[in-house]
Coordinates of N, CA and C in Angstrom, one line a residue:
M1 N 17.3 10.5 -15.7 CA 17.1 9.0 -15.4 C 18.4 8.3 -14.8
S2 N 18.5 7.8 -13.7 CA 19.7 7.3 -13.1 C 19.5 5.8 -12.9
E3 N 20.8 5.2 -12.9 CA 20.6 3.6 -12.9 C 20.4 3.3 -11.3
N4 N 21.1 4.1 -10.5 CA 21.0 3.6 -9.1 C 20.2 4.7 -8.3
I5 N 19.2 4.2 -7.6 CA 18.3 5.1 -6.9 C 17.7 4.3 -5.5
R6 N 17.7 5.2 -4.6 CA 17.4 4.7 -3.2 C 15.8 4.2 -3.4
I7 N 15.6 3.1 -2.6 CA 14.2 2.3 -2.7 C 13.1 3.3 -2.3
D8 N 13.5 4.3 -1.0 CA 12.5 5.1 -0.6 C 12.1 6.2 -1.7
K9 N 13.2 6.6 -2.5 CA 12.9 7.7 -3.5 C 12.1 7.0 -4.7
W10 N 12.4 5.9 -5.0 CA 11.7 5.0 -6.2 C 10.3 4.9 -5.8
L11 N 9.9 4.6 -4.5 CA 8.5 4.3 -4.0 C 7.8 5.6 -4.1
W12 N 8.4 6.5 -3.6 CA 7.8 8.0 -3.8 C 7.7 8.5 -5.3
A13 N 8.5 8.1 -6.1 CA 8.4 8.6 -7.5 C 7.2 7.7 -8.2
A14 N 7.2 6.5 -7.8 CA 6.1 5.5 -8.4 C 5.0 5.8 -7.7
R15 N 4.7 6.8 -6.7 CA 3.5 7.2 -6.1 C 2.7 6.1 -5.3
F16 N 3.7 5.3 -4.6 CA 3.1 4.4 -3.6 C 2.9 5.1 -2.3
F17 N 3.7 6.2 -2.2 CA 3.5 7.1 -0.9 C 3.4 8.5 -1.3
K18 N 2.8 9.3 -0.6 CA 2.7 10.7 -0.9 C 3.7 11.6 -0.6
T19 N 4.6 11.1 0.4 CA 5.9 11.9 0.7 C 6.9 11.0 0.7
R20 N 8.1 11.5 0.5 CA 9.3 10.5 0.7 C 9.5 10.1 2.2
S21 N 9.3 10.9 3.2 CA 9.4 10.6 4.5 C 8.5 9.4 5.0
L22 N 7.3 9.5 4.3 CA 6.4 8.3 4.7 C 6.9 6.9 4.0
A23 N 7.5 7.2 2.8 CA 8.1 6.0 2.1 C 9.4 5.5 3.0
T24 N 10.1 6.4 3.5 CA 11.2 6.0 4.3 C 10.8 5.4 5.7
H25 N 9.8 5.8 6.3 CA 9.1 5.3 7.5 C 8.6 3.8 7.2
A26 N 7.9 3.6 6.1 CA 7.4 2.3 5.8 C 8.6 1.3 5.6
V27 N 9.6 1.7 4.8 CA 10.7 0.8 4.7 C 11.4 0.6 6.1
D28 N 11.4 1.3 6.9 CA 12.1 1.3 8.3 C 11.3 0.2 9.0
L29 N 10.1 0.4 8.9 CA 9.1 -0.6 9.7 C 9.0 -2.0 9.1
G30 N 9.7 -2.2 7.8 CA 9.6 -3.5 7.3 C 8.3 -3.8 6.6
R31 N 7.7 -2.9 6.1 CA 6.3 -2.8 5.3 C 6.7 -3.0 3.7
V32 N 8.0 -2.9 3.5 CA 8.5 -3.0 2.0 C 9.6 -3.9 2.0
L33 N 9.4 -5.0 1.2 CA 10.4 -6.0 1.0 C 11.0 -6.0 -0.4
Q34 N 12.3 -6.3 -0.5 CA 12.9 -6.2 -1.8 C 13.5 -7.6 -2.0
N35 N 12.9 -8.2 -3.1 CA 13.3 -9.7 -3.3 C 13.2 -10.6 -2.0
Q36 N 11.9 -10.5 -1.4 CA 11.7 -11.2 -0.2 C 12.5 -10.9 1.1
Q37 N 13.2 -9.8 1.0 CA 14.1 -9.3 2.2 C 13.9 -8.0 2.7
R38 N 14.0 -7.8 4.0 CA 13.9 -6.4 4.5 C 15.0 -5.7 4.2
V39 N 14.8 -4.4 3.7 CA 15.9 -3.4 3.3 C 15.9 -2.3 4.1
K40 N 16.9 -1.3 4.0 CA 16.9 -0.2 4.6 C 16.5 1.0 3.5
P41 N 16.1 2.2 4.1 CA 15.6 3.1 2.9 C 16.7 3.4 1.8
A42 N 18.1 3.3 2.3 CA 19.1 3.7 1.2 C 19.4 2.7 0.2
H43 N 18.8 1.4 0.4 CA 19.1 0.3 -0.5 C 18.7 0.8 -1.9
T44 N 19.6 0.3 -2.8 CA 19.3 0.7 -4.3 C 18.4 -0.4 -4.9
V45 N 17.7 0.3 -5.9 CA 16.8 -0.5 -6.7 C 17.2 -0.8 -8.1
K46 N 17.2 -2.0 -8.7 CA 17.5 -2.3 -9.9 C 16.5 -2.9 -10.8
L47 N 16.5 -2.8 -12.0 CA 15.6 -3.3 -13.0 C 15.4 -4.8 -12.7
G48 N 14.1 -5.1 -12.9 CA 13.7 -6.6 -12.5 C 13.6 -7.0 -11.0
D49 N 13.8 -6.1 -10.1 CA 13.7 -6.3 -8.6 C 12.3 -6.6 -8.3
L50 N 12.0 -7.5 -7.4 CA 10.6 -7.8 -6.9 C 10.3 -7.2 -5.7
I51 N 9.4 -6.2 -5.5 CA 9.2 -5.4 -4.4 C 7.7 -5.7 -3.9
E52 N 7.7 -5.9 -2.6 CA 6.4 -6.2 -2.1 C 6.2 -5.0 -1.1
V53 N 4.9 -4.4 -1.3 CA 4.6 -3.1 -0.5 C 3.3 -3.4 0.3
H54 N 3.3 -3.3 1.6 CA 2.2 -3.5 2.6 C 1.6 -2.1 2.8
Q55 N 0.5 -1.8 2.4 CA -0.2 -0.6 2.7 C -1.5 -0.8 3.3
G56 N -1.6 -0.8 4.5 CA -3.0 -1.1 5.2 C -3.4 -2.6 4.9
D57 N -4.6 -2.8 4.4 CA -4.9 -4.1 4.1 C -4.6 -4.6 2.8
Q58 N -3.8 -3.8 2.1 CA -3.5 -4.1 0.6 C -2.0 -4.5 0.6
V59 N -1.8 -5.5 -0.2 CA -0.3 -5.9 -0.4 C 0.0 -5.8 -1.9
W60 N 0.9 -5.1 -2.4 CA 1.3 -5.0 -3.7 C 2.6 -5.8 -4.0
Q61 N 2.5 -6.6 -5.0 CA 3.8 -7.5 -5.4 C 4.0 -6.8 -6.8
I62 N 5.2 -6.2 -6.9 CA 5.5 -5.5 -8.3 C 6.9 -5.9 -8.6
T63 N 7.1 -5.7 -9.9 CA 8.4 -5.9 -10.6 C 8.7 -4.5 -11.2
V64 N 10.1 -4.1 -10.9 CA 10.5 -2.8 -11.3 C 10.8 -3.0 -12.8
V65 N 10.3 -2.0 -13.5 CA 10.5 -2.0 -15.0 C 11.2 -0.7 -15.5
R66 N 11.1 0.3 -14.7 CA 11.6 1.6 -15.2 C 12.0 2.3 -13.9
I67 N 13.2 2.9 -14.0 CA 13.7 3.7 -12.8 C 13.9 5.2 -13.2
L68 N 13.0 6.0 -12.5 CA 12.9 7.4 -12.5 C 13.2 8.0 -11.1
D69 N 14.0 9.0 -11.0 CA 14.1 9.7 -9.7 C 13.3 11.0 -9.5
V70 N 12.5 11.3 -10.4 CA 11.6 12.4 -10.3 C 10.2 11.9 -10.2
R71 N 9.3 12.7 -9.4 CA 7.9 12.2 -9.2 C 7.2 12.8 -10.5
G72 N 6.5 12.1 -11.3 CA 5.7 12.6 -12.4 C 4.2 12.4 -12.2
S73 N 3.6 12.5 -13.3 CA 2.1 12.2 -13.2 C 1.8 10.6 -13.0
A74 N 0.5 10.4 -12.5 CA 0.1 9.1 -12.3 C 0.4 8.0 -13.3
S75 N 0.1 8.5 -14.6 CA 0.3 7.7 -15.8 C 1.8 7.4 -16.0
V76 N 2.8 8.3 -15.7 CA 4.1 8.0 -15.8 C 4.6 7.1 -14.7
A77 N 4.1 7.3 -13.6 CA 4.3 6.4 -12.4 C 3.9 4.8 -12.6
Q78 N 2.9 4.6 -13.3 CA 2.3 3.4 -13.7 C 3.3 2.6 -14.5
T79 N 4.1 3.3 -15.2 CA 4.9 2.7 -16.3 C 6.3 2.2 -15.5
M80 N 6.4 2.7 -14.4 CA 7.6 2.4 -13.6 C 7.6 0.9 -13.1
Y81 N 6.6 0.3 -13.0 CA 6.4 -1.1 -12.3 C 5.3 -1.9 -13.1
Q82 N 5.4 -3.2 -12.7 CA 4.4 -4.0 -13.5 C 3.9 -4.9 -12.1
E83 N 2.6 -5.0 -11.9 CA 2.0 -5.8 -10.8 C 2.0 -7.3 -11.1
T84 N 2.3 -8.1 -10.3 CA 2.2 -9.7 -10.7 C 0.8 -10.1 -10.7
E85 N 0.5 -11.0 -11.6 CA -0.9 -11.5 -11.7 C -1.5 -12.1 -10.3
E86 N -0.6 -12.7 -9.7 CA -1.0 -13.2 -8.3 C -1.3 -12.0 -7.4
S87 N -0.6 -11.0 -7.4 CA -1.1 -9.7 -6.5 C -2.4 -9.2 -7.1
I88 N -2.5 -9.0 -8.3 CA -3.7 -8.6 -8.8 C -5.1 -9.3 -8.3
A89 N -4.9 -10.6 -8.4 CA -5.9 -11.5 -8.0 C -6.2 -11.5 -6.5
K90 N -5.1 -11.3 -5.8 CA -5.4 -11.2 -4.3 C -6.1 -9.9 -4.0
R91 N -5.7 -8.8 -4.6 CA -6.4 -7.6 -4.3 C -7.7 -7.5 -4.6
V92 N -8.0 -8.2 -5.9 CA -9.5 -8.1 -6.3 C -10.3 -8.9 -5.4
L93 N -9.9 -10.1 -5.0 CA -10.5 -10.9 -4.0 C -10.7 -10.2 -2.7
A94 N -9.7 -9.6 -2.2 CA -9.8 -8.7 -0.9 C -10.8 -7.7 -1.1
A95 N -10.8 -7.1 -2.3 CA -11.9 -5.9 -2.5 C -13.3 -6.5 -2.4
E96 N -13.5 -7.6 -3.0 CA -14.8 -8.3 -3.0 C -15.3 -8.7 -1.6
N97 N -14.3 -9.3 -0.8 CA -14.7 -9.6 0.5 C -14.9 -8.5 1.4
K98 N -14.2 -7.4 1.3 CA -14.4 -6.3 1.9 C -16.0 -5.6 1.8
K99 N -16.4 -5.7 0.4 CA -17.8 -5.4 0.1 C -18.8 -6.2 0.9
L100 N -18.5 -7.6 0.9 CA -19.4 -8.4 1.4 C -19.5 -8.4 2.9
Y101 N -18.3 -8.3 3.5 CA -18.1 -8.5 5.0 C -17.5 -7.2 5.6
Q102 N -18.4 -6.2 5.7 CA -17.9 -4.9 6.3 C -17.6 -5.0 7.7
E103 N -16.7 -4.2 8.2 CA -16.3 -4.1 9.7 C -17.6 -3.5 10.3
P104 N -17.8 -4.0 11.6 CA -19.1 -3.5 12.2 C -18.9 -1.9 12.7
G105 N -17.6 -1.5 13.0 CA -17.4 -0.2 13.3 C -17.3 0.7 12.0
A106 N -17.1 0.2 10.9 CA -17.0 1.0 9.8 C -18.2 1.6 9.3
V107 N -19.5 1.0 9.6 CA -20.8 1.6 9.4 C -21.2 2.8 10.1
L108 N -20.6 2.8 11.2 CA -21.0 3.8 12.2 C -20.2 5.1 11.9
A109 N -21.1 6.2 11.5 CA -20.3 7.4 11.0 C -19.9 8.4 12.2
R110 N -20.7 8.1 13.2 CA -20.6 8.9 14.6 C -20.9 8.2 15.7
R111 N -20.7 8.7 16.8 CA -21.1 7.9 18.2 C -22.6 7.8 18.2
P112 N -23.1 6.8 18.8 CA -24.7 6.7 19.0 C -25.0 7.8 20.0
T113 N -26.3 8.2 19.8 CA -26.9 9.2 20.7 C -27.3 8.5 22.0
K114 N -27.7 9.0 22.8 CA -28.2 8.5 24.1 C -29.5 7.5 23.8
R115 N -30.3 8.0 22.9 CA -31.5 7.3 22.5 C -31.1 6.0 21.8
E116 N -30.2 6.1 20.9 CA -29.7 4.9 20.2 C -29.0 4.0 21.0
R117 N -28.3 4.4 22.1 CA -27.6 3.5 22.9 C -28.7 2.8 23.9
R118 N -29.7 3.3 24.2 CA -30.8 2.8 24.9 C -31.5 1.7 24.1
Q119 N -31.6 1.9 22.9 CA -32.3 0.9 22.0 C -31.2 -0.3 21.8
L120 N -30.0 0.1 21.8 CA -29.1 -1.0 21.5 C -28.9 -1.8 22.9
D121 N -29.0 -1.3 23.9 CA -29.0 -1.9 25.3 C -30.3 -2.9 25.5
F122 N -31.4 -2.3 24.9 CA -32.6 -3.0 25.0 C -32.7 -4.3 24.2
T123 N -32.1 -4.1 23.0 CA -32.1 -5.3 22.1 C -31.0 -6.4 22.5
R124 N -30.0 -5.9 23.1 CA -28.9 -7.0 23.7 C -29.3 -7.6 24.8
N125 N -30.2 -7.0 25.7 CA -30.7 -7.6 26.8 C -32.0 -8.3 26.7

């Protein structure tokens, strides 16, 4: 356990990203904020830092509770951070909204067949 660790390595160890290179890329693109500021992948993480991680349509706001530089099991990774109450509420609300209002393209598992396209055209016109 070290006191100074890079943010990309901490995000990888906390299992927010599958590989360290994915974590580095996300930090470079500005999808990870530390104390409401964009940082570079080599920026160090300290206890008590507020980190905001944007992954797809999910936004995680977490506080650093523990610093480890090795990737452990999921149960160990969950002890490294504490999610804010506001973040939990937003994620639950977004999940409920996603269930109610699905994307139209998400329902389609494949391209429509010629027959299905004809039926769609007939109903539209």
